[in-house]
Coordinates of N, CA and C and ligand atoms in Angstrom, one line a residue:
M6 N 28.4 37.9 76.0 CA 27.0 38.1 75.5 C 26.9 39.0 74.3
K7 N 27.7 40.1 74.5 CA 27.7 41.1 73.4 C 28.2 40.5 72.1
Y8 N 29.3 39.7 72.2 CA 29.9 39.0 71.1 C 28.9 38.0 70.5
F9 N 28.2 37.3 71.4 CA 27.2 36.3 70.9 C 26.1 37.0 70.1
K10 N 25.7 38.2 70.6 CA 24.6 38.9 69.8 C 25.1 39.3 68.4
M11 N 26.4 39.8 68.4 CA 27.0 40.3 67.2 C 27.1 39.1 66.2
L12 N 27.5 38.0 66.7 CA 27.7 36.7 65.9 C 26.4 36.3 65.4
A13 N 25.3 36.4 66.2 CA 24.0 36.0 65.8 C 23.5 36.9 64.7
G14 N 23.8 38.2 64.9 CA 23.4 39.2 63.9 C 24.1 38.9 62.5
I15 N 25.4 38.6 62.5 CA 26.1 38.3 61.3 C 25.5 37.1 60.7
L16 N 25.2 36.1 61.5 CA 24.7 34.8 61.0 C 23.3 35.1 60.3
M17 N 22.5 35.9 61.0 CA 21.2 36.2 60.4 C 21.3 36.9 59.0
M18 N 22.3 37.9 59.0 CA 22.5 38.6 57.7 C 23.0 37.6 56.6
M19 N 23.8 36.7 57.0 CA 24.3 35.7 56.0 C 23.1 34.8 55.5
L20 N 22.3 34.4 56.5 CA 21.2 33.6 56.1 C 20.2 34.3 55.2
Y21 N 20.0 35.6 55.5 CA 19.1 36.5 54.8 C 19.6 36.6 53.3
S22 N 20.9 36.9 53.2 CA 21.4 37.1 51.9 C 21.4 35.8 51.1
C23 N 21.7 34.7 51.8 CA 21.6 33.4 51.1 C 20.2 33.1 50.6
S24 N 19.2 33.4 51.4 CA 17.8 33.0 51.0 C 17.4 34.0 49.8
G25 N 18.0 35.2 49.8 CA 17.7 36.1 48.7 C 18.2 35.5 47.4
N26 N 19.5 35.0 47.5 CA 20.0 34.4 46.3 C 19.3 33.2 45.8
A27 N 18.9 32.4 46.8 CA 18.1 31.2 46.5 C 16.8 31.5 45.8
Q28 N 16.2 32.6 46.3 CA 14.9 33.1 45.7 C 15.1 33.5 44.3
K29 N 16.2 34.2 44.0 CA 16.6 34.7 42.7 C 16.8 33.5 41.8
N30 N 17.6 32.5 42.3 CA 17.8 31.3 41.5 C 16.6 30.5 41.2
D31 N 15.7 30.5 42.2 CA 14.4 29.8 42.0 C 13.6 30.5 40.9
Q32 N 13.6 31.8 40.9 CA 12.8 32.5 39.8 C 13.4 32.2 38.5
M33 N 14.8 32.2 38.4 CA 15.4 31.9 37.1 C 15.1 30.5 36.7
D34 N 15.2 29.5 37.6 CA 14.9 28.1 37.3 C 13.5 28.0 36.8
N35 N 12.5 28.7 37.5 CA 11.1 28.6 37.1 C 11.0 29.1 35.6
A36 N 11.7 30.2 35.3 CA 11.6 30.7 33.9 C 12.1 29.6 32.9
R37 N 13.2 28.9 33.3 CA 13.7 27.9 32.4 C 12.8 26.7 32.4
N38 N 12.3 26.3 33.6 CA 11.5 25.1 33.7 C 10.2 25.3 32.9
N39 N 9.7 26.5 32.8 CA 8.5 26.7 32.0 C 8.8 26.6 30.5
N40 N 10.1 26.5 30.1 CA 10.5 26.4 28.8 C 11.0 25.0 28.5
P41 N 10.2 24.1 27.9 CA 10.6 22.7 27.8 C 11.8 22.5 26.8
Y42 N 12.1 23.6 26.0 CA 13.2 23.5 25.0 C 14.5 23.9 25.5
Y43 N 14.5 24.6 26.7 CA 15.8 25.1 27.3 C 16.7 24.0 27.7
S44 N 17.9 23.9 27.2 CA 18.9 23.0 27.6 C 20.3 23.5 27.3
R45 N 21.2 23.3 28.3 CA 22.6 23.8 28.1 C 23.4 22.6 27.6
T46 N 22.8 21.4 27.5 CA 23.6 20.3 27.0 C 23.1 19.7 25.7
D47 N 21.8 19.8 25.5 CA 21.3 19.2 24.2 C 21.5 20.2 23.1
T48 N 22.2 19.8 22.1 CA 22.5 20.7 20.9 C 21.7 20.4 19.7
T49 N 20.7 19.5 19.9 CA 19.8 19.2 18.7 C 19.1 20.4 18.2
H50 N 19.0 20.6 16.9 CA 18.4 21.8 16.3 C 16.9 21.8 16.7
L51 N 16.3 22.9 17.0 CA 14.9 23.0 17.4 C 14.1 23.6 16.2
N52 N 12.9 23.0 16.0 CA 12.0 23.6 15.0 C 10.7 23.9 15.8
V53 N 10.6 25.0 16.4 CA 9.5 25.4 17.2 C 8.8 26.7 16.5
S54 N 7.5 26.6 16.4 CA 6.9 27.7 15.7 C 6.9 29.0 16.6
D55 N 6.8 30.1 15.9 CA 6.7 31.4 16.7 C 5.5 31.4 17.6
A56 N 4.4 30.8 17.1 CA 3.2 30.8 18.0 C 3.5 30.1 19.3
E57 N 4.3 29.0 19.2 CA 4.6 28.3 20.5 C 5.6 29.1 21.3
W58 N 6.6 29.7 20.7 CA 7.5 30.5 21.4 C 6.8 31.6 22.1
K59 N 5.8 32.2 21.5 CA 5.1 33.3 22.1 C 4.4 32.9 23.4
K60 N 4.0 31.6 23.5 CA 3.3 31.2 24.7 C 4.4 31.0 25.8
I61 N 5.6 30.7 25.4 CA 6.7 30.3 26.4 C 7.5 31.5 26.9
L62 N 7.9 32.3 25.9 CA 8.9 33.4 26.2 C 8.3 34.6 26.8
P63 N 9.1 35.3 27.7 CA 8.6 36.6 28.2 C 8.5 37.6 27.0
H64 N 7.6 38.6 27.1 CA 7.3 39.4 25.9 C 8.6 40.1 25.4
D65 N 9.4 40.7 26.2 CA 10.6 41.4 25.7 C 11.6 40.5 25.0
L66 N 11.7 39.3 25.5 CA 12.6 38.3 24.8 C 12.0 37.9 23.4
Y67 N 10.7 37.6 23.4 CA 10.0 37.2 22.2 C 10.2 38.3 21.1
E68 N 10.0 39.5 21.5 CA 10.1 40.7 20.6 C 11.4 40.7 19.9
V69 N 12.5 40.6 20.6 CA 13.8 40.6 20.1 C 14.2 39.3 19.4
A70 N 14.0 38.2 20.0 CA 14.4 36.9 19.5 C 13.6 36.4 18.3
R71 N 12.3 36.6 18.3 CA 11.5 36.1 17.2 C 11.0 37.1 16.3
E72 N 11.1 38.4 16.6 CA 10.6 39.5 15.7 C 11.7 40.4 15.3
Q73 N 13.0 39.9 15.5 CA 14.2 40.7 15.1 C 14.2 42.1 15.7
G74 N 13.7 42.2 16.9 CA 13.7 43.5 17.6 C 15.1 43.9 18.1
T75 N 15.3 45.1 18.5 CA 16.5 45.6 19.1 C 16.2 46.3 20.4
E76 N 16.9 46.0 21.4 CA 16.7 46.7 22.7 C 17.4 48.0 22.6
R77 N 17.0 49.0 23.3 CA 17.6 50.3 23.2 C 19.0 50.3 23.8
A78 N 19.9 51.0 23.1 CA 21.3 51.0 23.5 C 21.5 51.5 25.0
F79 N 22.4 50.9 25.7 CA 22.7 51.3 27.1 C 21.6 50.9 28.1
T80 N 20.7 50.1 27.7 CA 19.6 49.7 28.6 C 19.7 48.3 29.0
G81 N 20.3 47.4 28.2 CA 20.4 46.0 28.6 C 21.2 45.7 29.8
K82 N 21.0 44.5 30.4 CA 21.8 44.2 31.6 C 23.2 43.8 31.4
Y83 N 23.7 43.6 30.2 CA 25.1 43.1 30.1 C 26.0 44.0 29.3
W84 N 25.5 45.2 28.8 CA 26.3 45.9 27.8 C 27.7 46.4 28.5
D85 N 27.7 46.7 29.8 CA 28.9 47.1 30.4 C 29.4 46.1 31.5
S86 N 28.9 44.9 31.4 CA 29.3 43.9 32.4 C 30.7 43.4 32.2
E87 N 31.5 43.3 33.2 CA 32.8 42.7 33.0 C 33.0 41.4 33.8
T88 N 31.9 40.9 34.3 CA 31.9 39.7 35.1 C 32.3 38.5 34.3
K89 N 33.2 37.6 34.8 CA 33.7 36.4 34.1 C 32.5 35.4 34.1
G90 N 32.4 34.7 33.0 CA 31.3 33.7 32.9 C 31.0 33.4 31.5
T91 N 29.9 32.7 31.3 CA 29.4 32.2 30.0 C 28.1 32.7 29.7
Y92 N 27.9 33.1 28.4 CA 26.6 33.6 27.9 C 25.9 32.5 27.1
Y93 N 24.7 32.2 27.5 CA 23.9 31.2 26.7 C 22.8 31.9 26.0
C94 N 22.2 31.2 25.1 CA 21.0 31.7 24.4 C 19.8 31.7 25.4
A95 N 19.2 32.9 25.6 CA 18.1 33.0 26.6 C 16.9 32.2 26.2
V96 N 16.8 31.9 24.9 CA 15.6 31.1 24.4 C 15.8 29.6 24.6
C97 N 17.0 29.1 24.2 CA 17.1 27.7 24.2 C 18.3 27.1 25.0
G98 N 19.1 28.0 25.6 CA 20.2 27.5 26.5 C 21.5 27.2 25.7
N99 N 21.5 27.4 24.4 CA 22.7 27.0 23.6 C 23.9 27.9 24.1
K100 N 25.1 27.3 24.2 CA 26.3 28.1 24.7 C 26.7 29.0 23.5
L101 N 26.9 30.3 23.8 CA 27.2 31.2 22.7 C 28.5 31.9 22.8
F102 N 28.7 32.6 24.0 CA 29.9 33.4 24.1 C 30.6 33.2 25.5
L103 N 31.9 33.4 25.5 CA 32.6 33.5 26.8 C 32.9 34.9 27.1
S104 N 33.0 35.3 28.4 CA 33.3 36.6 28.8 C 34.7 37.0 28.3
D105 N 35.6 36.0 28.1 CA 36.9 36.3 27.6 C 36.9 36.9 26.2
A106 N 35.9 36.7 25.5 CA 35.8 37.3 24.1 C 34.9 38.6 24.1
K107 N 34.6 39.1 25.3 CA 33.8 40.3 25.4 C 34.7 41.5 25.5
F108 N 34.4 42.6 24.9 CA 35.2 43.7 25.0 C 34.3 45.0 25.2
A109 N 35.0 46.0 25.8 CA 34.3 47.2 26.1 C 34.0 48.0 24.9
S110 N 32.8 48.0 24.4 CA 32.4 48.7 23.2 C 31.6 49.9 23.6
S111 N 31.7 51.0 22.8 CA 30.9 52.2 23.2 C 29.5 52.2 22.5
C112 N 29.2 51.1 21.9 CA 27.9 51.0 21.2 C 26.7 50.9 22.0
G113 N 26.9 50.4 23.3 CA 25.7 50.3 24.2 C 25.1 48.9 24.2
W114 N 25.7 48.0 23.5 CA 25.2 46.6 23.5 C 26.4 45.7 23.9
P115 N 26.1 44.5 24.5 CA 27.2 43.6 24.8 C 27.9 43.2 23.5
S116 N 29.2 43.3 23.5 CA 30.0 43.0 22.2 C 31.1 42.0 22.4
F117 N 31.2 41.1 21.5 CA 32.1 40.0 21.6 C 32.9 39.9 20.3
F118 N 34.2 39.4 20.3 CA 34.9 39.3 19.1 C 34.8 38.0 18.5
E119 N 34.3 37.0 19.2 CA 34.1 35.6 18.6 C 33.1 34.8 19.4
P120 N 32.4 33.9 18.8 CA 31.5 33.0 19.5 C 32.3 31.9 20.2
V121 N 31.7 31.2 21.1 CA 32.4 30.1 21.8 C 32.8 29.0 20.8
R122 N 31.9 28.7 19.9 CA 32.3 27.7 18.8 C 31.8 28.3 17.5
K123 N 32.5 28.0 16.4 CA 32.1 28.6 15.1 C 30.7 28.3 14.8
N124 N 30.2 27.0 15.1 CA 28.9 26.6 14.7 C 27.8 26.9 15.8
S125 N 28.1 27.7 16.8 CA 27.1 28.0 17.8 C 26.2 29.2 17.3
V126 N 26.6 29.9 16.2 CA 25.7 30.9 15.7 C 25.6 30.7 14.1
L127 N 24.6 31.4 13.5 CA 24.4 31.4 12.1 C 24.4 32.8 11.6
Y128 N 24.6 33.0 10.3 CA 24.7 34.4 9.8 C 23.6 34.5 8.6
K129 N 23.0 35.6 8.6 CA 21.9 35.8 7.6 C 22.0 37.3 7.0
D130 N 21.8 37.5 5.8 CA 21.7 38.8 5.2 C 20.5 39.5 5.7
D131 N 20.6 40.7 6.2 CA 19.5 41.5 6.7 C 19.4 42.8 5.9
Y132 N 18.3 43.0 5.1 CA 18.2 44.2 4.3 C 17.2 45.2 4.9
S133 N 16.9 45.0 6.2 CA 15.9 45.9 6.8 C 16.4 47.3 7.0
Y134 N 15.5 48.3 7.1 CA 15.9 49.7 7.3 C 16.7 50.3 6.1
G135 N 16.6 49.7 4.9 CA 17.3 50.3 3.8 C 18.8 50.1 3.8
M136 N 19.3 49.1 4.6 CA 20.8 48.9 4.6 C 21.0 47.4 4.6
H137 N 22.3 47.1 4.4 CA 22.7 45.7 4.4 C 23.5 45.4 5.6
R138 N 23.0 44.5 6.5 CA 23.7 44.1 7.7 C 23.7 42.6 7.7
I139 N 24.6 42.0 8.6 CA 24.6 40.6 8.7 C 24.0 40.3 10.1
E140 N 22.9 39.6 10.1 CA 22.2 39.2 11.3 C 22.9 38.0 11.9
V141 N 22.9 37.9 13.2 CA 23.4 36.7 13.9 C 22.3 36.0 14.6
E142 N 22.2 34.7 14.3 CA 21.1 33.9 15.0 C 21.8 32.8 15.8
C143 N 21.0 32.3 16.8 CA 21.4 31.1 17.6 C 21.3 29.9 16.6
A144 N 22.3 29.1 16.5 CA 22.3 28.0 15.6 C 21.3 26.9 16.0
R145 N 21.0 26.8 17.3 CA 20.1 25.8 17.7 C 18.7 26.1 17.6
C146 N 18.3 27.4 17.8 CA 16.8 27.7 17.8 C 16.5 28.8 16.8
N147 N 17.5 29.3 16.1 CA 17.3 30.3 15.1 C 16.7 31.6 15.6
S148 N 16.9 31.9 16.9 CA 16.5 33.1 17.4 C 17.5 34.2 17.1
H149 N 16.9 35.4 16.9 CA 17.7 36.6 16.6 C 18.5 37.0 17.8
L150 N 19.8 37.2 17.6 CA 20.7 37.6 18.7 C 21.2 39.1 18.5
G151 N 21.4 39.5 17.3 CA 22.0 40.8 17.0 C 22.6 40.8 15.6
H152 N 23.7 41.6 15.5 CA 24.3 41.7 14.2 C 25.8 41.7 14.4
I153 N 26.5 41.4 13.3 CA 28.0 41.3 13.3 C 28.6 42.4 12.4
F154 N 29.6 43.1 12.9 CA 30.2 44.2 12.1 C 31.7 44.0 12.1
D155 N 32.4 44.7 11.1 CA 33.8 44.5 10.9 C 34.7 45.4 11.7
D156 N 34.2 46.0 12.7 CA 35.0 47.0 13.4 C 35.4 46.6 14.9
G157 N 35.6 45.3 15.0 CA 35.9 44.7 16.3 C 37.4 44.7 16.6
P158 N 37.9 44.4 17.7 CA 39.3 44.3 18.1 C 40.0 43.0 17.6
P159 N 41.3 43.0 17.6 CA 42.0 41.7 17.3 C 41.6 40.7 18.3
P160 N 41.7 39.4 18.0 CA 42.3 38.8 16.8 C 41.4 38.7 15.6
T161 N 40.1 38.9 15.8 CA 39.1 38.6 14.7 C 38.7 39.9 13.9
H162 N 38.8 41.0 14.6 CA 38.4 42.3 14.1 C 36.9 42.3 13.8
K163 N 36.2 41.4 14.5 CA 34.7 41.3 14.3 C 34.1 41.9 15.6
R164 N 32.9 42.4 15.4 CA 32.1 42.9 16.6 C 30.7 42.2 16.6
F165 N 30.5 41.2 17.4 CA 29.2 40.6 17.6 C 28.4 41.5 18.5
C166 N 27.5 42.3 17.9 CA 26.8 43.3 18.7 C 25.4 42.6 19.1
M167 N 25.3 42.2 20.4 CA 24.2 41.4 20.8 C 23.2 42.1 21.7
N168 N 22.0 41.6 21.7 CA 21.0 42.1 22.6 C 21.1 41.4 24.0
S169 N 21.2 42.2 25.0 CA 21.3 41.5 26.4 C 20.1 40.6 26.6
V170 N 18.9 41.0 26.2 CA 17.8 40.2 26.5 C 17.8 38.8 25.9
S171 N 18.6 38.7 24.8 CA 18.7 37.4 24.1 C 19.7 36.5 24.8
L172 N 20.5 37.0 25.8 CA 21.5 36.3 26.4 C 21.1 35.9 27.9
D173 N 21.7 34.8 28.3 CA 21.4 34.2 29.6 C 22.8 34.0 30.2
F174 N 23.2 34.7 31.2 CA 24.6 34.7 31.7 C 24.7 33.8 33.0
E175 N 25.8 33.1 33.0 CA 26.1 32.3 34.1 C 27.5 32.7 34.6
P176 N 27.6 33.3 35.8 CA 29.0 33.7 36.3 C 29.9 32.5 36.6
G177 N 31.2 32.7 36.5 CA 32.2 31.7 36.7 C 32.5 31.0 35.4
I178 N 33.7 30.5 35.3 CA 34.2 29.8 34.1 C 34.1 28.3 34.3
Ligands
FE224 FE1 18.9 29.5 21.0

């Protein structure tokens, strides 16, 4: 009887944790489902106005992705994450980076030495704040992701310094 109670307790705990995960996944799916442009398979270029994105995207994502904002260093959810998986564009679902290209950077933002495909991102000159930087955009939806610098590790020596909020992470390879 004692063992039966223990077993039942463990089973309940497992069920509880499973339903918690299911709830989290549901919330994520709802966020994506409310975004008719989100797709991890469709690579067609999107031409969506900022006014429309504003209606679809959460405020913090809109501010970074469509208004070239920057989240505060050491505050994003992925800056120190070492979990294996794939990073997609949080706006449109375009595949952007693999965890294998992520490296521990002291800058406080998730940093990668290369994108998953050369054409998954675009580069633009950015002269804001009185300096010249290279802005990195998602090639599918033209959302702002972050900037690229020349102080990364081998083999590319590039540092794609990204905003966590612009990324959508899927664990596992
Ligand atoms: Fe995108």
